[in-house]
XYZ file of C-alpha atoms in Angstrom:
99
model
C -16.240 151.527 -37.673
C -14.001 148.597 -37.313
C -13.567 146.967 -33.709
C -10.027 147.136 -32.588
C -7.681 143.993 -32.689
C -6.761 142.409 -29.600
C -2.962 141.907 -29.156
C -2.965 138.048 -29.878
C -4.659 139.141 -33.294
C -2.431 141.954 -34.109
C 0.721 138.987 -33.441
C -0.994 136.178 -35.280
C -1.669 138.403 -38.480
C 1.434 140.166 -38.610
C 4.075 138.780 -36.702
C 4.563 141.724 -34.756
C 3.448 143.138 -31.266
C 3.486 146.606 -30.924
C 2.647 146.953 -35.000
C 1.277 150.420 -36.018
C -2.629 150.472 -36.222
C -3.161 153.938 -37.416
C -6.763 153.294 -36.159
C -5.424 153.495 -32.678
C -3.893 156.532 -32.973
C -4.552 159.608 -30.743
C -3.439 163.222 -31.343
C -1.909 165.573 -28.692
C -0.981 169.247 -29.507
C 2.149 170.131 -28.185
C 2.274 173.678 -26.200
C 4.792 174.854 -29.529
C 1.300 173.983 -31.801
C 2.713 170.693 -33.644
C 0.357 167.956 -33.345
C 1.882 164.683 -32.119
C 0.733 161.324 -32.783
C 0.661 158.693 -29.978
C -0.238 154.801 -30.680
C -2.356 152.897 -27.627
C 0.732 151.552 -26.458
C 2.938 154.630 -26.871
C 4.088 156.131 -23.397
C 4.476 159.890 -23.353
C 6.830 161.856 -20.596
C 6.970 165.456 -20.459
C 10.264 167.026 -18.498
C 11.533 170.380 -18.536
C 12.784 170.956 -21.800
C 12.199 167.592 -23.525
C 9.606 165.231 -24.626
C 10.421 161.318 -24.145
C 8.005 158.724 -25.935
C 8.792 155.127 -24.894
C 7.175 151.730 -26.422
C 8.108 147.859 -26.344
C 8.074 146.008 -29.896
C 8.242 142.277 -30.234
C 9.295 141.447 -33.787
C 10.786 138.429 -35.196
C 10.656 137.014 -31.320
C 13.085 139.777 -30.101
C 12.167 142.230 -27.947
C 13.042 146.337 -28.671
C 12.263 148.842 -26.171
C 12.382 152.041 -27.773
C 12.538 155.677 -26.748
C 12.729 158.502 -28.558
C 13.653 162.134 -27.057
C 12.665 165.348 -28.330
C 15.154 167.953 -27.030
C 12.721 171.395 -26.446
C 10.032 169.279 -27.028
C 10.271 169.547 -30.845
C 10.165 166.388 -33.225
C 13.061 166.074 -35.397
C 13.038 164.792 -39.038
C 15.590 161.766 -38.282
C 15.305 160.169 -35.003
C 17.186 157.176 -33.469
C 14.187 155.411 -33.298
C 13.415 155.923 -37.146
C 16.803 155.010 -37.633
C 16.575 151.609 -35.838
C 12.829 151.108 -37.680
C 14.851 151.420 -40.974
C 17.528 149.014 -39.748
C 15.122 146.485 -38.561
C 13.108 146.930 -41.965
C 16.615 146.237 -43.818
C 17.208 143.013 -41.746
C 13.885 141.410 -42.184
C 14.240 142.060 -45.832
C 17.660 140.364 -46.109
C 16.138 137.615 -43.374
C 12.277 137.653 -42.902
C 12.906 134.770 -40.125
C 15.412 137.127 -37.894
C 16.093 140.530 -36.653
């Protein structure tokens, strides 16, 4: 079993604070029966009729505050968070030093 990396080690190794680390995932079953993956730095807020997942990431020295809102508690195939990550990835491919 691998030991958990400290935040500074993740930043050193990836250049990102808040990088996804599969070994840190926990699973939660929603009332609908769907399984939701949560990372150690993710907050899950449940409100009537919706779920909100929040996290902060530091990428390229910039802080991103990310929230995904799922109406009816169901995940959708395309979310604003997913689109933001795609945009960040495209920007990093163009210019690895600046997001």
